[in-house]
Tab-separated table of C-alpha atoms and ligand atoms in Angstrom:
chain	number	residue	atom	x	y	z
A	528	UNK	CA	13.315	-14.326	-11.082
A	529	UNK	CA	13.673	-10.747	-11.339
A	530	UNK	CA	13.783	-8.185	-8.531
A	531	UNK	CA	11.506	-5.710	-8.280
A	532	UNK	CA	12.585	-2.619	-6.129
A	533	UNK	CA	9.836	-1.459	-3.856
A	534	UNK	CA	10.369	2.422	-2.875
A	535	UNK	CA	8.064	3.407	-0.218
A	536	UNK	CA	6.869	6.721	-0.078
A	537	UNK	CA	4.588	6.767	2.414
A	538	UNK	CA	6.878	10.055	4.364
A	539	UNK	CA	6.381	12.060	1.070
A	540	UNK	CA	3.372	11.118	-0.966
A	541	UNK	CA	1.603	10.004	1.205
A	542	UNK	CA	2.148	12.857	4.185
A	543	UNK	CA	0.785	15.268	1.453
A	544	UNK	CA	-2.373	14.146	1.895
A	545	UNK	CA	-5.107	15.441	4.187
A	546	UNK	CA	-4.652	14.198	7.729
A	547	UNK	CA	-1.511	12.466	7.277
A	548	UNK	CA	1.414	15.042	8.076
A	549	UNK	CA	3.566	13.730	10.600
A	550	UNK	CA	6.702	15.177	12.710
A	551	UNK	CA	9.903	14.012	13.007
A	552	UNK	CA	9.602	11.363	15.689
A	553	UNK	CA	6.789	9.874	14.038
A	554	UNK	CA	8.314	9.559	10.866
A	555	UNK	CA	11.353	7.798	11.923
A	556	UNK	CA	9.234	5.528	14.011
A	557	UNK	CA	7.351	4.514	10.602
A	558	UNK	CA	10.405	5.198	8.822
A	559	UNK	CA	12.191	2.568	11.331
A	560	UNK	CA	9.423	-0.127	11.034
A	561	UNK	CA	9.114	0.601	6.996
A	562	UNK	CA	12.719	-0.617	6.732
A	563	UNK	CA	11.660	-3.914	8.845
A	564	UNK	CA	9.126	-4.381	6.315
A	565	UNK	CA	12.116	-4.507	3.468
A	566	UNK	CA	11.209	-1.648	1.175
A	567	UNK	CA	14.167	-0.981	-0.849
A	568	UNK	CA	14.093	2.733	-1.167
A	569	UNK	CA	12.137	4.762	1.795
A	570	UNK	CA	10.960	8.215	0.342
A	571	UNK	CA	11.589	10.498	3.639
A	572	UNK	CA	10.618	13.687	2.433
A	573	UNK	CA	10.477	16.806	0.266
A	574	UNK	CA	13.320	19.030	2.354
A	575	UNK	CA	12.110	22.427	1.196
A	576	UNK	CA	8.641	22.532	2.110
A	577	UNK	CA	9.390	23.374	5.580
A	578	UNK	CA	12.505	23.535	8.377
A	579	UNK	CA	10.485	20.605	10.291
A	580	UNK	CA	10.188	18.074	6.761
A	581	UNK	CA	14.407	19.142	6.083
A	582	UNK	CA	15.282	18.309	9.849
A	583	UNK	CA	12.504	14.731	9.900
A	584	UNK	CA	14.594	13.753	6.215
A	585	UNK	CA	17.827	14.239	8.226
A	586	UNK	CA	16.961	12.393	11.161
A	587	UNK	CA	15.668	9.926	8.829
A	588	UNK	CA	18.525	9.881	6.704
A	589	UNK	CA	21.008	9.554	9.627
A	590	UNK	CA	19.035	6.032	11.441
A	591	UNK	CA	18.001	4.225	8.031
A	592	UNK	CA	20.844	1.726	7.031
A	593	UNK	CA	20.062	-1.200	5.197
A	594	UNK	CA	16.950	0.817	2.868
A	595	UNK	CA	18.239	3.891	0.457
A	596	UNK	CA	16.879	6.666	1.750
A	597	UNK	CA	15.428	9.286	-0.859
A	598	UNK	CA	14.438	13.002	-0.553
A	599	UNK	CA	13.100	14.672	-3.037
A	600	UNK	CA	13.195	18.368	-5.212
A	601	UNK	CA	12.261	19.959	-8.142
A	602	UNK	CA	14.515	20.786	-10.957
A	603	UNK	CA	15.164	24.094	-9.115
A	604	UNK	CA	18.681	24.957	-7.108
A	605	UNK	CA	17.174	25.724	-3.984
A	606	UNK	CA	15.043	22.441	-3.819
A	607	UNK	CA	17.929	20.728	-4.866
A	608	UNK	CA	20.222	22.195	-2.234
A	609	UNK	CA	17.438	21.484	0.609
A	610	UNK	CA	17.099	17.825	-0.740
A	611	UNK	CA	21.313	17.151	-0.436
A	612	UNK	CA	21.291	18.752	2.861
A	613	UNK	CA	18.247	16.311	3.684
A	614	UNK	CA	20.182	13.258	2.148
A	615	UNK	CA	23.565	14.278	4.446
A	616	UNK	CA	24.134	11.760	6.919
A	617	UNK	CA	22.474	9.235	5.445
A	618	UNK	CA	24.308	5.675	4.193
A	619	UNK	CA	22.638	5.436	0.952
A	620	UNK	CA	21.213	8.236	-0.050
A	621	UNK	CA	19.176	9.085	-3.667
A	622	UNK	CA	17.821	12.243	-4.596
A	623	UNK	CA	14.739	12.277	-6.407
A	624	UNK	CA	14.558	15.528	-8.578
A	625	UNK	CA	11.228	16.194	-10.555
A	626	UNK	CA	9.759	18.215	-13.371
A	627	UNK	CA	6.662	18.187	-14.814
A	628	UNK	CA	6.874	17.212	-18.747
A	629	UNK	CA	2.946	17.274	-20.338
A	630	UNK	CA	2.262	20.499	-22.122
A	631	UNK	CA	-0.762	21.114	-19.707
A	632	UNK	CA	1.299	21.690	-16.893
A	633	UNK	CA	4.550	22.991	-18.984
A	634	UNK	CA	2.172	26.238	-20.371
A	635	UNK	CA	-0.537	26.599	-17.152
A	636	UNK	CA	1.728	25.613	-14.248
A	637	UNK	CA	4.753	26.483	-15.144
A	638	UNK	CA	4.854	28.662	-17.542
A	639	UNK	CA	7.987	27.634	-19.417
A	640	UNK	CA	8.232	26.197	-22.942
A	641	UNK	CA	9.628	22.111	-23.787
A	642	UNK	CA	13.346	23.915	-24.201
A	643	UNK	CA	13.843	25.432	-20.857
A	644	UNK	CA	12.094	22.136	-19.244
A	645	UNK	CA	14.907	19.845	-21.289
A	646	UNK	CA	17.639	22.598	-20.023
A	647	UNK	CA	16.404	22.702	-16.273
A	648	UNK	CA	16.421	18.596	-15.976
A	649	UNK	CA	19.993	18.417	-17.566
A	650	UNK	CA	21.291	21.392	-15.018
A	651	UNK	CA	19.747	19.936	-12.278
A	652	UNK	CA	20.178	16.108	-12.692
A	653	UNK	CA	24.127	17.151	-13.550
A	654	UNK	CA	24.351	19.006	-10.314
A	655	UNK	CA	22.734	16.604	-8.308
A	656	UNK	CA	24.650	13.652	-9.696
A	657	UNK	CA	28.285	15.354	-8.686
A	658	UNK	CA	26.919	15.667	-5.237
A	659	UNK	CA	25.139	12.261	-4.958
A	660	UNK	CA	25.673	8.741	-5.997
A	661	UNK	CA	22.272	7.894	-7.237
A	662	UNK	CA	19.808	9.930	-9.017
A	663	UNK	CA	16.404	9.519	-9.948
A	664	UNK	CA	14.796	11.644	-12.282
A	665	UNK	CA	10.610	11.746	-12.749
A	666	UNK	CA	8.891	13.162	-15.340
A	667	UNK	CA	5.494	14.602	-13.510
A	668	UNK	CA	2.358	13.886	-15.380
A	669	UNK	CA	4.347	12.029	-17.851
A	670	UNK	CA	1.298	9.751	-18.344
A	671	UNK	CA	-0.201	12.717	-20.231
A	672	UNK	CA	2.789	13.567	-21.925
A	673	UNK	CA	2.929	13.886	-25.714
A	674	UNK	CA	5.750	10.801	-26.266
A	675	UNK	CA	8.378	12.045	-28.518
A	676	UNK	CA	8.981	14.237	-25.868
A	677	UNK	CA	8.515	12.334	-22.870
A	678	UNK	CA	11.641	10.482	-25.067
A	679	UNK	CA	13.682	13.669	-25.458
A	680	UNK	CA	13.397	14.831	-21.507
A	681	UNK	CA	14.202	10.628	-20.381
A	682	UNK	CA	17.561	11.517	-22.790
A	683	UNK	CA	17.849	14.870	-20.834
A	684	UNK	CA	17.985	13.150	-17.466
A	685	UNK	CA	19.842	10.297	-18.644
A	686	UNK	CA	22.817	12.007	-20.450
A	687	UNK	CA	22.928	14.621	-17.538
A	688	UNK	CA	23.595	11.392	-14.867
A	689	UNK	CA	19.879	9.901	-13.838
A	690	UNK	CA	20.035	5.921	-13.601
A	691	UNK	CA	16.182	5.253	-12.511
A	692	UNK	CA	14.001	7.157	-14.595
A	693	UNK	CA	10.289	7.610	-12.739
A	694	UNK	CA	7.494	8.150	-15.260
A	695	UNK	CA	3.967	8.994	-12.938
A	696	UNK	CA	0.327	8.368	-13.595
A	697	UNK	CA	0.212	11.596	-11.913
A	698	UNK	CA	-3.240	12.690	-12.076
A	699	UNK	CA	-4.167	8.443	-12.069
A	700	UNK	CA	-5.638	9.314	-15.283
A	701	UNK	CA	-4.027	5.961	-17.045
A	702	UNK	CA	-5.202	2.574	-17.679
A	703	UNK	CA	-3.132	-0.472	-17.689
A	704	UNK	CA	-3.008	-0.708	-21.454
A	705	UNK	CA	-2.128	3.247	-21.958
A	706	UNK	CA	0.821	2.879	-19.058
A	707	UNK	CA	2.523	-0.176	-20.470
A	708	UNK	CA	2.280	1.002	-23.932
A	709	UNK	CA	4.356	4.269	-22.502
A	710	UNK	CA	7.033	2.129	-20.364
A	711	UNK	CA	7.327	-0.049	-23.825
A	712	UNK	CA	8.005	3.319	-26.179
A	713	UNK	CA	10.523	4.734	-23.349
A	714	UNK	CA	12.544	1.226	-22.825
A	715	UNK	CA	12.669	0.726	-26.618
A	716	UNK	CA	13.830	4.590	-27.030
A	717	UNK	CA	16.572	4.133	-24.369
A	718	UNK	CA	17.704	0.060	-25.867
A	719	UNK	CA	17.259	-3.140	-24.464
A	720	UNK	CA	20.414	-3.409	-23.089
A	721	UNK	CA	20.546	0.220	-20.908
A	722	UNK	CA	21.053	-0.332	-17.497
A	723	UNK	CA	18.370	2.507	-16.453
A	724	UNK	CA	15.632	0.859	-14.428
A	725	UNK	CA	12.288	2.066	-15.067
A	726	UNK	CA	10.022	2.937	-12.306
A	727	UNK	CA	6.075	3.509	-12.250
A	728	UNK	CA	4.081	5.821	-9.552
A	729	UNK	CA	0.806	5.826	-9.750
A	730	UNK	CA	-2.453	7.296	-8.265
A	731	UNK	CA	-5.468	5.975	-7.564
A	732	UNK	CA	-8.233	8.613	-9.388
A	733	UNK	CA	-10.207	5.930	-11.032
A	734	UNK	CA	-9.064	3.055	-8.654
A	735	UNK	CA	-6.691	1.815	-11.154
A	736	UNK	CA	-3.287	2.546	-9.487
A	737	UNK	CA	-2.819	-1.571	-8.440
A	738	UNK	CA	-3.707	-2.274	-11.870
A	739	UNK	CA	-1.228	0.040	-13.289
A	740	UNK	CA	1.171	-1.075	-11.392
A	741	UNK	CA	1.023	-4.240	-12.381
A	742	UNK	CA	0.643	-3.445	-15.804
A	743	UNK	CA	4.199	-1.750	-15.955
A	744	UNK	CA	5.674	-4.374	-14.347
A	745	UNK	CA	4.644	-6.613	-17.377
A	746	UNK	CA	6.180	-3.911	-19.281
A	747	UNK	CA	9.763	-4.076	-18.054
A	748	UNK	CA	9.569	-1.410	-14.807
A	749	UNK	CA	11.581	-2.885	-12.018
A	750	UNK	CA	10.915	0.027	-9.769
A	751	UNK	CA	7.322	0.654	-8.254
A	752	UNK	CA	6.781	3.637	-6.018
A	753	UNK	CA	3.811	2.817	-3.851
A	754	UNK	CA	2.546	3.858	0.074
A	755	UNK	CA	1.494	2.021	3.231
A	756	UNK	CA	-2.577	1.828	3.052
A	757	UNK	CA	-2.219	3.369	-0.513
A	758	UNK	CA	-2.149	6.918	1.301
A	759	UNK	CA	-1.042	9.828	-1.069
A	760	UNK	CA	-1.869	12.605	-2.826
A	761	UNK	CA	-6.228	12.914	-3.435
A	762	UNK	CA	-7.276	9.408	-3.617
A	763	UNK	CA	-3.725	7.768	-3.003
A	764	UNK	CA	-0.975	6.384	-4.483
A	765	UNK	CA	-0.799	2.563	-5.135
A	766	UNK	CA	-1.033	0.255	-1.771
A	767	UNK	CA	2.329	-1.748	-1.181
A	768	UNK	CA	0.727	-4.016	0.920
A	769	UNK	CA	-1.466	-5.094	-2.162
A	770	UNK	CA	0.563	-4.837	-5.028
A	771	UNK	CA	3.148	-7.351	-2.429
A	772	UNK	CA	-0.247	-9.427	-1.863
A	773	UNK	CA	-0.779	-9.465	-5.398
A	774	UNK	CA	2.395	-10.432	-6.514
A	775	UNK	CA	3.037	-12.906	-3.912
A	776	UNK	CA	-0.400	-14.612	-4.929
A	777	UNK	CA	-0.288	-14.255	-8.832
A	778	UNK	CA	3.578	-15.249	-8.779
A	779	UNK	CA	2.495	-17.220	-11.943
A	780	UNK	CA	1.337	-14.091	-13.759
A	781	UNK	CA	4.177	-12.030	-12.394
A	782	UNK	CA	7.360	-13.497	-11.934
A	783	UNK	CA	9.080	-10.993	-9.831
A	784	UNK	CA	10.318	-11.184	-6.064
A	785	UNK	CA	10.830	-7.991	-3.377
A	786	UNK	CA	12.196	-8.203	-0.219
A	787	UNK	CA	9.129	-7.136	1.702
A	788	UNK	CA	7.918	-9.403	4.784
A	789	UNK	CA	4.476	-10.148	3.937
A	790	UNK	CA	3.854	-11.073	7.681
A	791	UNK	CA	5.026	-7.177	8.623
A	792	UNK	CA	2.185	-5.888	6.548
A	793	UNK	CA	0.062	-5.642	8.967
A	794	UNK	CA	1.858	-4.693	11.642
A	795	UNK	CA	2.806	-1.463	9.289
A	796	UNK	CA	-0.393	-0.841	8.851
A	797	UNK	CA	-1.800	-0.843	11.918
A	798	UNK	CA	1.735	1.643	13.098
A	799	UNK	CA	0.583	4.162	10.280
A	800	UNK	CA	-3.103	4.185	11.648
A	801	UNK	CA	-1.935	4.689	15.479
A	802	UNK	CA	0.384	7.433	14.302
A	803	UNK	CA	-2.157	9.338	11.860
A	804	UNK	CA	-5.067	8.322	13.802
A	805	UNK	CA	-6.546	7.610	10.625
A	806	UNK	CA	-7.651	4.110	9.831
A	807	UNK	CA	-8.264	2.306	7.151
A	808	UNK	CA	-11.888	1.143	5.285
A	809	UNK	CA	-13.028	-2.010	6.552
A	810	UNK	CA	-13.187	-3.118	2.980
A	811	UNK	CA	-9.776	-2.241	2.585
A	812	UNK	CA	-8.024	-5.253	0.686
A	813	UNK	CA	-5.487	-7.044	3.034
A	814	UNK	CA	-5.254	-4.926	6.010
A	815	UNK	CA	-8.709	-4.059	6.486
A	816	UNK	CA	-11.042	-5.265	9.216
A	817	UNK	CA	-13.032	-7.349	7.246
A	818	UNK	CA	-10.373	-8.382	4.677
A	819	UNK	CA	-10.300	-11.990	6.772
A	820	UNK	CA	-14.225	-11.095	8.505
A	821	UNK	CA	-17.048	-13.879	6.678
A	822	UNK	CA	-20.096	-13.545	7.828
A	823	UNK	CA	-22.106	-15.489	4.899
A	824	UNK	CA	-22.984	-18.795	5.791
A	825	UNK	CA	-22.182	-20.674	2.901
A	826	UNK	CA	-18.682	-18.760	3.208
A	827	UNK	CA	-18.492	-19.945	6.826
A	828	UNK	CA	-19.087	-23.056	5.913
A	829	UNK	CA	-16.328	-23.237	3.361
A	830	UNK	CA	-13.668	-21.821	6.060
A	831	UNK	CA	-14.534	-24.204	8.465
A	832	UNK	CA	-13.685	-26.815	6.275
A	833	UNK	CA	-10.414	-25.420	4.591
A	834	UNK	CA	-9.978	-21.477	4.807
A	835	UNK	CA	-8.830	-21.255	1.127
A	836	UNK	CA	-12.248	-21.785	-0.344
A	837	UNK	CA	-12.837	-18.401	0.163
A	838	UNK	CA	-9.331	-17.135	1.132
A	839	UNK	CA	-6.484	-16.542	-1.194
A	840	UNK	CA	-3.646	-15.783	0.965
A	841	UNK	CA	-3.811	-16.988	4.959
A	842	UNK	CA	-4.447	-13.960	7.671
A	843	UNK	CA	-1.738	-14.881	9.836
A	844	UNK	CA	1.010	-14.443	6.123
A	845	UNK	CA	-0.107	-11.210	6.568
A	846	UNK	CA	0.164	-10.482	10.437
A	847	UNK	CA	-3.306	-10.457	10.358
A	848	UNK	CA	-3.601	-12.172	13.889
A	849	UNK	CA	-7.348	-13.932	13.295
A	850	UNK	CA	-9.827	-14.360	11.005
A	851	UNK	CA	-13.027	-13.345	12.105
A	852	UNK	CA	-16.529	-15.096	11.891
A	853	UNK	CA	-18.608	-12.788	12.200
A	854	UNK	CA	-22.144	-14.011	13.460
A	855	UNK	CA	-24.925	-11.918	11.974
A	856	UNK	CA	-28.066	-13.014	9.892
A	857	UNK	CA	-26.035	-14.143	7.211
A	858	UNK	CA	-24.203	-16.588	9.486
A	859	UNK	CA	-24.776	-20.737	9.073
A	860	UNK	CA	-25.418	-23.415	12.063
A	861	UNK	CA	-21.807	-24.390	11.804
A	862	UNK	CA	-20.129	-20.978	12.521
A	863	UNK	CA	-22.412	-20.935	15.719
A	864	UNK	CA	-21.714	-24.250	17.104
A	865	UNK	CA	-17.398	-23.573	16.373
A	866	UNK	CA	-17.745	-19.780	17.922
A	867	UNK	CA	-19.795	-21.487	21.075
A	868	UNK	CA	-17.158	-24.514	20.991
A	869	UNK	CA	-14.490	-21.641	21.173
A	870	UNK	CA	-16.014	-20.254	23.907
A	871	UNK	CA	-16.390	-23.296	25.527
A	872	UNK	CA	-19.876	-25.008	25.353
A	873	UNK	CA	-20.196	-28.073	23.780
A	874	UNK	CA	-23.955	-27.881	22.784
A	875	UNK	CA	-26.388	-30.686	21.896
A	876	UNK	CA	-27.556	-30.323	18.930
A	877	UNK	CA	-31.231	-29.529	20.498
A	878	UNK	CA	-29.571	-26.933	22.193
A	879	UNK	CA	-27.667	-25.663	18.903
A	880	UNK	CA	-31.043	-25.469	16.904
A	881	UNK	CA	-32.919	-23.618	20.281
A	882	UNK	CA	-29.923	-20.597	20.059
A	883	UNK	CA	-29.463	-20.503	16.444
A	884	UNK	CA	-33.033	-19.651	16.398
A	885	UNK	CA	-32.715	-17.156	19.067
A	886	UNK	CA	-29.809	-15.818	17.833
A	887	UNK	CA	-31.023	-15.004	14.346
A	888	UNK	CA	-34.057	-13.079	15.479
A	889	UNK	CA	-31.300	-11.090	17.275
A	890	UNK	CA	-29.227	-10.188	14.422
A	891	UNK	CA	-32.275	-8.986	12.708
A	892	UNK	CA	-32.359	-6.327	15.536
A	893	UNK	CA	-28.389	-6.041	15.961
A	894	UNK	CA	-26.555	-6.720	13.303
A	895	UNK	CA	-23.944	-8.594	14.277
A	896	UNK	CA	-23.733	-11.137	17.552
A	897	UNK	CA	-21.696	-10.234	19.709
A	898	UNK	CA	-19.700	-13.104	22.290
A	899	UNK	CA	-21.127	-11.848	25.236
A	900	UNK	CA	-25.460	-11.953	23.562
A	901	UNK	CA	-24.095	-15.641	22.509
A	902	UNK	CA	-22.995	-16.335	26.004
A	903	UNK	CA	-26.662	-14.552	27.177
A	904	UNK	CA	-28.004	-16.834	24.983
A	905	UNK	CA	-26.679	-20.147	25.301
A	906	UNK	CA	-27.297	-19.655	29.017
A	907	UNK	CA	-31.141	-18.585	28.293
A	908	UNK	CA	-31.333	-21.842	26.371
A	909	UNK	CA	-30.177	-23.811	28.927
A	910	UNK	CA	-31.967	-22.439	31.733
A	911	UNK	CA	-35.809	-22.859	29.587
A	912	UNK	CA	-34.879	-26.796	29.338
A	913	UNK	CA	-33.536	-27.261	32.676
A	914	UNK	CA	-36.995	-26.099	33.326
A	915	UNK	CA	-38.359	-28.282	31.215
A	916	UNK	CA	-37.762	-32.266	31.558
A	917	UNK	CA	-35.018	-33.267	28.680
A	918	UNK	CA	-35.844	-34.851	25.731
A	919	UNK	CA	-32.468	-34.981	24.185
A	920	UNK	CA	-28.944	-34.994	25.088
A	921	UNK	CA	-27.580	-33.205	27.589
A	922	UNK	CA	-26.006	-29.880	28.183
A	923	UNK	CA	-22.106	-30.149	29.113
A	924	UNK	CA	-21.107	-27.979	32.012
A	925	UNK	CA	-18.927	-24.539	31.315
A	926	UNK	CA	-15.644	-24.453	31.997
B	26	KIV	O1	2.645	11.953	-8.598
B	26	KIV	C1	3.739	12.421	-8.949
B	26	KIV	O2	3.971	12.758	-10.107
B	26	KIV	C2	4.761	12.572	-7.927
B	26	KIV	C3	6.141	12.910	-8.390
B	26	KIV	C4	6.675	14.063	-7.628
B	26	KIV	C5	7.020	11.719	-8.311
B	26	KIV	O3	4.517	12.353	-6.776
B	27	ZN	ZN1	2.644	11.167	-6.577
């Protein structure tokens, strides 16, 4: 089975984004525990947007040993020269260098013409590469990118020295069929048989970045640049903990491996959410609080019996420490009596029926049961037929 390089760039992408910058010590804290989770490349930083971001990428760079550690800059000298000075101590350093390629950005953003684009990737790539082992090269907004020359600036990069050759969703403006289709064009441009591995990086504008993802993997990329909680730019970049869900799950669609733990994902999850202080949806697929919550019956019911009728990967494969019944309207009978058996009172079934009933008139005012109203309640229940003489069963004592 093929590898499939994860490169993590939650201390770039995903510090860009509203609410998410962090400081040195915090990024090497993440940094530290991202390497634990087995990404293969860890993104640390874009050195010449500030002192702080250069010094973090250092620090970064000098503690990280078994990951690559990446920093990145655009095709310009002085990003460049902040990135290598970034990338110093480290072990296994790449620099990432970057130029935007559609003609949207070439004539409103930058203001230069295809040529000078073509000439500033070859300087820059060809300076990088004689002070750096390993160079990546990405081609911003390439999804939008007309593809004859998308072709002529993945020669640029590669004749000037780049050996993984990034091609963004940018502006997450792709679908799966458009971003495969481009990864096909570029790998048959460059051969079967060239050693450059093709990466994909994409954002989440119309909640298609997983999807994307995926889709370039079926089209050859072996790199996939993705972020803790999906955080990035606008609405994110791609999740890593669900694109390693997803391939862990459908290994039968996609036969790749990666080195990441899954059982660290949510430990990383939860680290990025203590740092930032900002945490995640509840829907949130994997590491969200109700990504192992049922509250439906039925679905109860089902778990009870054998968790994957309505689970497709355990919670604990995750780190997720529990599942969670939650007891609301919704709930069944059963998930009452195991959540009052976990708690334990072994009810009658007289009993059961009495705080069921109770305990769904509740819901209707609270939303969700808490253990403490079922505690109230099984001892309200059990107080009323003391009172009363028994007709049925008996209560067991609590422990
Ligand atoms: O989204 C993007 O194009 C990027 C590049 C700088 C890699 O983040
Ligand atoms: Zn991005």
């Amino acid at each position: 089975m093929d590898l499939l390089d994860i490169f993590d760039t939650t201390l770039r992408d995903g510090e860009q984004s509203p609410g998410f910058s962090m400081n040195k010590e915090e990024k090497l804290r993440l940094a530290r525990q991202i390497e634990e989770l087995g990404a293969d490349i860890i993104e640390a930083g874009f050195p010449i947007a500030s002192p702080g971001d250069l010094d973090a990428t250092r620090a970064v760079a000098a503690e990280i040993k078994h990951s690559r550690v990446a920093a990145l800059a655009r095709a310009r000298q002085e990003d460049v020269d902040a990135a290598l000075r970034g990338l110093e101590p480290a072990q296994k350093p790449r620099l990432h260098v970057f130029l935007a390629t559609s003609d949207l950005h070439l004539k409103y953003k930058l203001r230069i013409g295809r040529g000078q684009a073509l000439e500033q990737i070859s300087e820059m790539v060809r300076f990088g590469r004689r002070h750096c082992d390993e160079v990546e090269f990405s081609a911003e907004d390439a999804s939008r990118t007309e593809i004859d020359y998308l072709c002529q600036t993945v020669m640029a990069a590669v004749d000037s020295g780049a050996t993984i050759i990034n091609l963004p969703d940018t502006v997450g403006y792709s679908t799966p069929d458009d971003y495969a289709e481009m990864f096909r064009k570029v790998r048959a441009f460059l051969g079967a048989d060239s050693p450059v591995v093709l990466s994909a990086h994409c954002h989440d504008d119309l909640g298609l970045a997983l999807a994307n993802s995926l889709a370039a993997i079926d089209a050859g990329v072996r790199q996939i640049e993705c972020t803790v909680n999906g955080i990035g730019e606008r609405a994110g970049n791609a999740s890593l903990e669900e694109l390693a869900v997803a391939l862990h799950v459908r290994n039968n669609r996609y036969p790749v491996r990666t080195r990441i733990q899954l059982e660290k994902l949510y430990p990383t999850s939860r680290l990025l959410s203590t740092i930032t202080g900002v945490s995640v949806p509840p829907n949130k697929a994997v590491v969200g609080a109700n990504a192992f919550a049922h509250e439906a019956g039925i679905h109860q019911d089902g778990i009870l019996k054998n968790p994957l009728t309505y689970e497709i990967i355990l919670p604990e494969k995750v780190g997720v420490p529990a599942r969670r019944l939650v007891l609301g309207k919704h709930s069944g009978r059963n998930a009452f009596r195991a959540r009052l058996g976990e708690l334990g009172f072994e009810t009658t079934d007289a009993e059961l029926a009495e705080c069921y009933r109770l305990a769904i008139l509740r819901a209707d005012e609270e939303k969700e049961i808490t253990d403490r109203d079922l505690v109230t309640i099984i001892h309200q229940v059990r107080r009323s037929r003391a009172a009363v003489p028994a007709t049925s069963g008996s209560a067991t004592p609590v422990p």
